Amino acid sequence: MRKFGVTPIYLRVVIASLLAVLFACSESEDVAGTATQTENTVAGLVTHADGSVAMMARVRMAKVLDEADSLRLPEYIETNTDEEGRFSFGSAIADTFQLAVIDEETRELSYLPRVSAESSEYELIQLEPAAVFEGVLYYDKDAELEVAVGSHFKVFVPGTPFFQNVFAGDSFAVLIPSGTWWFTFCPGDPHIVAKLEESGLEKDHIYRSWEMTDSVEKGDTVTAGPFLWSPEKEIDTLMKKIEEISWITGVAMCDSGPCYGAEVMVITDLYGFNFVEGDSTTFTSYTRTDSLGRWWLPAPTNLPNDTFRVEIRMKSEGEVTAMGLSKYWDAAVLKDRDTLQLDSVVLTAPSGLLSVVSLVVPEENNGSNCMVNSVVIGVKGTAHFVREVTCNPVILNDIPAGGAELVLYTGDSKVVSTLKQQKTPMDWYVTLINVDLPKGGALEYQGITYTPPTLK
């Protein structure tokens, strides 16, 4: 596998391509039949590299662009092979066209850059291992724009039918033929592109590009980025902004190998003190892992306890199937670093906690009613905290398994805020309890007691 760095990459403008790239992201739709067609039928059979039938492979027929237009995404029509590996277009998109067959499951492809409707080249197509271009794309949300760009972007190889839709913060993987290529990044919604153009934003700030420096061979994986899409007009300003960004990256591993599509969250509020409204905190997905289990995120800047960690989870059909936590990292490791490589996180079956927090107060105190005393209980360094009335059952589901520290303190946020403002030692109002949370099961932990801090 080839790797072209892990520092942020500014998607530069290739001046020579300015006119040719106009409407690159707005002309082509992801729906078959958008182009003028001729009357020639195009049909063929597709097999894998090992000779087996390629079922449900994606087949794209695209126009061959003139040299002046060769830097945009061409118009195309698309179909899939059937159970026998056969495909058919009722008519050709043009007398001469491009034909790409892509099987994302096996990561194989075939590419005919120029073929005529009368040719026999497409009648029997054998796939071969694809090269893969992988990375992660971020959107410069601080850029001042009249139009809300949103999170949907497109990355494509100009002049070819190879592209991928990507959401800001997520990884992408584009299957490509061997060779040396360059890639264009732009907003994925053609209506957004049109609005950006109408707002007066120059087209060379809507369409950004990155060029490979070396040739890639079939079967290779090229990893680059993270990429930062920004409409900044002043290159010096954008470069300064990129240089100021620090990144963290890591890998998530499942039982069968790298975790693909796992959700990643950076935990900075280790004790859940920012938990003010509502009855529980929630896991928030900041990004997802790519096919090799990798993820990238901007380094956290707000660290209340000068420490952070990362929580990762896998979901299937809405259910959490595996979870994991990184070790704690001190803020000092982020200084003077472009990218910080964190430890790999091994995901295991999630755990749970079932408990009851008993209220303990002096007999002469009139505030012994469980219902007027609430507590926050959670797992330190995770996204899992709940507020519950004392003496009621406390239930935490889908939490990382293994050794952990339960956190317990008053559920009155005003009391917590006052204690923090008074710089009261945390161990005076926060209780930590060491537990071992079982994989794939729940820990029934009884005997937790709570005394309101005003009564200590």
PDB file of N, CA, C and O in Angstrom, residues 265 267 269-284 311 313 376-388 395-399 409:
ATOM      1  N   MET A 265     -16.052   9.083  18.132  1.00  0.00           N
ATOM      2  CA  MET A 265     -16.359  10.286  18.911  1.00  0.00           C
ATOM      3  C   MET A 265     -15.177  10.624  19.813  1.00  0.00           C
ATOM      4  O   MET A 265     -14.617   9.740  20.469  1.00  0.00           O
ATOM      5  N   ILE A 267     -13.915  12.230  23.180  1.00  0.00           N
ATOM      6  CA  ILE A 267     -14.463  12.536  24.501  1.00  0.00           C
ATOM      7  C   ILE A 267     -13.550  13.549  25.186  1.00  0.00           C
ATOM      8  O   ILE A 267     -12.387  13.245  25.471  1.00  0.00           O
ATOM      9  N   ASP A 269     -15.184  15.857  27.666  1.00  0.00           N
ATOM     10  CA  ASP A 269     -15.862  16.097  28.947  1.00  0.00           C
ATOM     11  C   ASP A 269     -15.869  14.780  29.719  1.00  0.00           C
ATOM     12  O   ASP A 269     -16.845  14.040  29.711  1.00  0.00           O
ATOM     13  N   LEU A 270     -14.755  14.496  30.404  1.00  0.00           N
ATOM     14  CA  LEU A 270     -14.551  13.178  30.996  1.00  0.00           C
ATOM     15  C   LEU A 270     -15.562  12.833  32.075  1.00  0.00           C
ATOM     16  O   LEU A 270     -15.881  11.656  32.272  1.00  0.00           O
ATOM     17  N   TYR A 271     -16.066  13.835  32.784  1.00  0.00           N
ATOM     18  CA  TYR A 271     -16.974  13.592  33.901  1.00  0.00           C
ATOM     19  C   TYR A 271     -18.425  13.925  33.573  1.00  0.00           C
ATOM     20  O   TYR A 271     -19.286  13.851  34.454  1.00  0.00           O
ATOM     21  N   GLY A 272     -18.698  14.294  32.345  1.00  0.00           N
ATOM     22  CA  GLY A 272     -20.069  14.613  31.964  1.00  0.00           C
ATOM     23  C   GLY A 272     -20.599  15.893  32.583  1.00  0.00           C
ATOM     24  O   GLY A 272     -21.816  16.066  32.697  1.00  0.00           O
ATOM     25  N   PHE A 273     -19.714  16.809  32.964  1.00  0.00           N
ATOM     26  CA  PHE A 273     -20.180  18.043  33.610  1.00  0.00           C
ATOM     27  C   PHE A 273     -20.991  18.938  32.666  1.00  0.00           C
ATOM     28  O   PHE A 273     -21.779  19.766  33.119  1.00  0.00           O
ATOM     29  N   ASN A 274     -20.765  18.791  31.377  1.00  0.00           N
ATOM     30  CA  ASN A 274     -21.546  19.591  30.437  1.00  0.00           C
ATOM     31  C   ASN A 274     -22.938  19.025  30.218  1.00  0.00           C
ATOM     32  O   ASN A 274     -23.728  19.560  29.457  1.00  0.00           O
ATOM     33  N   PHE A 275     -23.193  17.936  30.901  1.00  0.00           N
ATOM     34  CA  PHE A 275     -24.505  17.311  30.874  1.00  0.00           C
ATOM     35  C   PHE A 275     -25.424  18.139  31.772  1.00  0.00           C
ATOM     36  O   PHE A 275     -25.427  18.003  32.981  1.00  0.00           O
ATOM     37  N   VAL A 276     -26.211  19.025  31.136  1.00  0.00           N
ATOM     38  CA  VAL A 276     -27.047  19.942  31.904  1.00  0.00           C
ATOM     39  C   VAL A 276     -28.522  19.674  31.650  1.00  0.00           C
ATOM     40  O   VAL A 276     -29.305  19.529  32.579  1.00  0.00           O
ATOM     41  N   GLU A 277     -28.922  19.620  30.378  1.00  0.00           N
ATOM     42  CA  GLU A 277     -30.319  19.414  30.042  1.00  0.00           C
ATOM     43  C   GLU A 277     -30.574  17.949  29.696  1.00  0.00           C
ATOM     44  O   GLU A 277     -29.688  17.224  29.261  1.00  0.00           O
ATOM     45  N   GLY A 278     -31.838  17.549  29.868  1.00  0.00           N
ATOM     46  CA  GLY A 278     -32.203  16.189  29.498  1.00  0.00           C
ATOM     47  C   GLY A 278     -31.861  15.175  30.560  1.00  0.00           C
ATOM     48  O   GLY A 278     -31.371  15.508  31.642  1.00  0.00           O
ATOM     49  N   ASP A 279     -32.103  13.920  30.239  1.00  0.00           N
ATOM     50  CA  ASP A 279     -31.905  12.850  31.207  1.00  0.00           C
ATOM     51  C   ASP A 279     -30.730  11.948  30.887  1.00  0.00           C
ATOM     52  O   ASP A 279     -30.404  11.060  31.662  1.00  0.00           O
ATOM     53  N   SER A 280     -30.094  12.137  29.740  1.00  0.00           N
ATOM     54  CA  SER A 280     -28.945  11.299  29.419  1.00  0.00           C
ATOM     55  C   SER A 280     -28.117  11.957  28.327  1.00  0.00           C
ATOM     56  O   SER A 280     -28.617  12.778  27.564  1.00  0.00           O
ATOM     57  N   THR A 281     -26.847  11.591  28.274  1.00  0.00           N
ATOM     58  CA  THR A 281     -25.995  12.045  27.181  1.00  0.00           C
ATOM     59  C   THR A 281     -26.106  11.036  26.036  1.00  0.00           C
ATOM     60  O   THR A 281     -26.605   9.934  26.210  1.00  0.00           O
ATOM     61  N   THR A 282     -25.638  11.423  24.870  1.00  0.00           N
ATOM     62  CA  THR A 282     -25.724  10.541  23.711  1.00  0.00           C
ATOM     63  C   THR A 282     -24.390  10.485  22.990  1.00  0.00           C
ATOM     64  O   THR A 282     -23.616  11.443  23.017  1.00  0.00           O
ATOM     65  N   PHE A 283     -24.147   9.357  22.342  1.00  0.00           N
ATOM     66  CA  PHE A 283     -22.953   9.210  21.511  1.00  0.00           C
ATOM     67  C   PHE A 283     -23.153  10.029  20.246  1.00  0.00           C
ATOM     68  O   PHE A 283     -24.182   9.931  19.580  1.00  0.00           O
ATOM     69  N   THR A 284     -22.164  10.831  19.897  1.00  0.00           N
ATOM     70  CA  THR A 284     -22.227  11.654  18.691  1.00  0.00           C
ATOM     71  C   THR A 284     -21.130  11.218  17.736  1.00  0.00           C
ATOM     72  O   THR A 284     -19.954  11.224  18.089  1.00  0.00           O
ATOM     73  N   GLU A 311     -13.834   7.284  21.754  1.00  0.00           N
ATOM     74  CA  GLU A 311     -14.752   6.155  21.853  1.00  0.00           C
ATOM     75  C   GLU A 311     -15.210   5.775  20.446  1.00  0.00           C
ATOM     76  O   GLU A 311     -15.523   6.648  19.626  1.00  0.00           O
ATOM     77  N   ARG A 313     -17.645   2.929  18.058  1.00  0.00           N
ATOM     78  CA  ARG A 313     -18.670   1.888  18.105  1.00  0.00           C
ATOM     79  C   ARG A 313     -19.061   1.444  16.699  1.00  0.00           C
ATOM     80  O   ARG A 313     -19.001   2.205  15.740  1.00  0.00           O
ATOM     81  N   VAL A 376     -26.214  12.169  38.952  1.00  0.00           N
ATOM     82  CA  VAL A 376     -25.690  11.816  37.635  1.00  0.00           C
ATOM     83  C   VAL A 376     -24.732  10.659  37.840  1.00  0.00           C
ATOM     84  O   VAL A 376     -23.865  10.708  38.702  1.00  0.00           O
ATOM     85  N   ILE A 377     -24.918   9.613  37.048  1.00  0.00           N
ATOM     86  CA  ILE A 377     -24.016   8.473  37.122  1.00  0.00           C
ATOM     87  C   ILE A 377     -23.627   8.095  35.688  1.00  0.00           C
ATOM     88  O   ILE A 377     -24.442   8.152  34.772  1.00  0.00           O
ATOM     89  N   GLY A 378     -22.353   7.774  35.506  1.00  0.00           N
ATOM     90  CA  GLY A 378     -21.877   7.434  34.172  1.00  0.00           C
ATOM     91  C   GLY A 378     -20.528   6.755  34.228  1.00  0.00           C
ATOM     92  O   GLY A 378     -20.017   6.426  35.299  1.00  0.00           O
ATOM     93  N   VAL A 379     -19.956   6.537  33.058  1.00  0.00           N
ATOM     94  CA  VAL A 379     -18.649   5.903  32.938  1.00  0.00           C
ATOM     95  C   VAL A 379     -17.644   6.972  32.529  1.00  0.00           C
ATOM     96  O   VAL A 379     -17.788   7.608  31.483  1.00  0.00           O
ATOM     97  N   LYS A 380     -16.646   7.199  33.353  1.00  0.00           N
ATOM     98  CA  LYS A 380     -15.669   8.240  33.108  1.00  0.00           C
ATOM     99  C   LYS A 380     -15.013   8.070  31.728  1.00  0.00           C
ATOM    100  O   LYS A 380     -14.671   6.972  31.314  1.00  0.00           O
ATOM    101  N   GLY A 381     -14.873   9.201  31.040  1.00  0.00           N
ATOM    102  CA  GLY A 381     -14.189   9.195  29.746  1.00  0.00           C
ATOM    103  C   GLY A 381     -14.989   8.579  28.629  1.00  0.00           C
ATOM    104  O   GLY A 381     -14.416   8.136  27.633  1.00  0.00           O
ATOM    105  N   THR A 382     -16.323   8.545  28.767  1.00  0.00           N
ATOM    106  CA  THR A 382     -17.184   8.017  27.716  1.00  0.00           C
ATOM    107  C   THR A 382     -18.328   9.004  27.473  1.00  0.00           C
ATOM    108  O   THR A 382     -18.437  10.038  28.137  1.00  0.00           O
ATOM    109  N   ALA A 383     -19.200   8.640  26.545  1.00  0.00           N
ATOM    110  CA  ALA A 383     -20.371   9.469  26.257  1.00  0.00           C
ATOM    111  C   ALA A 383     -21.593   9.016  27.042  1.00  0.00           C
ATOM    112  O   ALA A 383     -22.708   9.402  26.716  1.00  0.00           O
ATOM    113  N   HIS A 384     -21.403   8.213  28.086  1.00  0.00           N
ATOM    114  CA  HIS A 384     -22.524   7.540  28.733  1.00  0.00           C
ATOM    115  C   HIS A 384     -22.730   8.021  30.165  1.00  0.00           C
ATOM    116  O   HIS A 384     -22.039   7.574  31.095  1.00  0.00           O
ATOM    117  N   PHE A 385     -23.678   8.938  30.328  1.00  0.00           N
ATOM    118  CA  PHE A 385     -24.076   9.459  31.629  1.00  0.00           C
ATOM    119  C   PHE A 385     -25.595   9.589  31.648  1.00  0.00           C
ATOM    120  O   PHE A 385     -26.206   9.949  30.632  1.00  0.00           O
ATOM    121  N   VAL A 386     -26.203   9.291  32.796  1.00  0.00           N
ATOM    122  CA  VAL A 386     -27.643   9.469  32.946  1.00  0.00           C
ATOM    123  C   VAL A 386     -27.922  10.215  34.243  1.00  0.00           C
ATOM    124  O   VAL A 386     -27.138  10.165  35.194  1.00  0.00           O
ATOM    125  N   ARG A 387     -29.047  10.901  34.284  1.00  0.00           N
ATOM    126  CA  ARG A 387     -29.531  11.544  35.509  1.00  0.00           C
ATOM    127  C   ARG A 387     -30.737  10.748  35.988  1.00  0.00           C
ATOM    128  O   ARG A 387     -31.644  10.456  35.215  1.00  0.00           O
ATOM    129  N   GLU A 388     -30.728  10.402  37.269  1.00  0.00           N
ATOM    130  CA  GLU A 388     -31.825   9.599  37.802  1.00  0.00           C
ATOM    131  C   GLU A 388     -32.097  10.015  39.243  1.00  0.00           C
ATOM    132  O   GLU A 388     -31.198  10.471  39.959  1.00  0.00           O
ATOM    133  N   ILE A 395     -29.948   2.429  34.703  1.00  0.00           N
ATOM    134  CA  ILE A 395     -29.640   1.508  33.611  1.00  0.00           C
ATOM    135  C   ILE A 395     -28.790   2.213  32.562  1.00  0.00           C
ATOM    136  O   ILE A 395     -29.151   3.293  32.083  1.00  0.00           O
ATOM    137  N   LEU A 396     -27.653   1.627  32.234  1.00  0.00           N
ATOM    138  CA  LEU A 396     -26.802   2.099  31.146  1.00  0.00           C
ATOM    139  C   LEU A 396     -26.626   0.949  30.159  1.00  0.00           C
ATOM    140  O   LEU A 396     -26.146  -0.117  30.533  1.00  0.00           O
ATOM    141  N   ASN A 397     -27.032   1.174  28.915  1.00  0.00           N
ATOM    142  CA  ASN A 397     -26.898   0.158  27.882  1.00  0.00           C
ATOM    143  C   ASN A 397     -25.849   0.571  26.857  1.00  0.00           C
ATOM    144  O   ASN A 397     -25.562   1.758  26.685  1.00  0.00           O
ATOM    145  N   ASP A 398     -25.294  -0.417  26.160  1.00  0.00           N
ATOM    146  CA  ASP A 398     -24.362  -0.162  25.059  1.00  0.00           C
ATOM    147  C   ASP A 398     -23.206   0.739  25.483  1.00  0.00           C
ATOM    148  O   ASP A 398     -22.983   1.814  24.938  1.00  0.00           O
ATOM    149  N   ILE A 399     -22.468   0.283  26.486  1.00  0.00           N
ATOM    150  CA  ILE A 399     -21.289   1.002  26.965  1.00  0.00           C
ATOM    151  C   ILE A 399     -20.055   0.116  26.745  1.00  0.00           C
ATOM    152  O   ILE A 399     -20.171  -1.113  26.689  1.00  0.00           O
ATOM    153  N   TYR A 409     -22.220  11.940  41.033  1.00  0.00           N
ATOM    154  CA  TYR A 409     -22.296  13.244  41.692  1.00  0.00           C
ATOM    155  C   TYR A 409     -23.723  13.758  41.629  1.00  0.00           C
ATOM    156  O   TYR A 409     -24.598  13.148  40.980  1.00  0.00           O
TER     157      TYR A 409
END
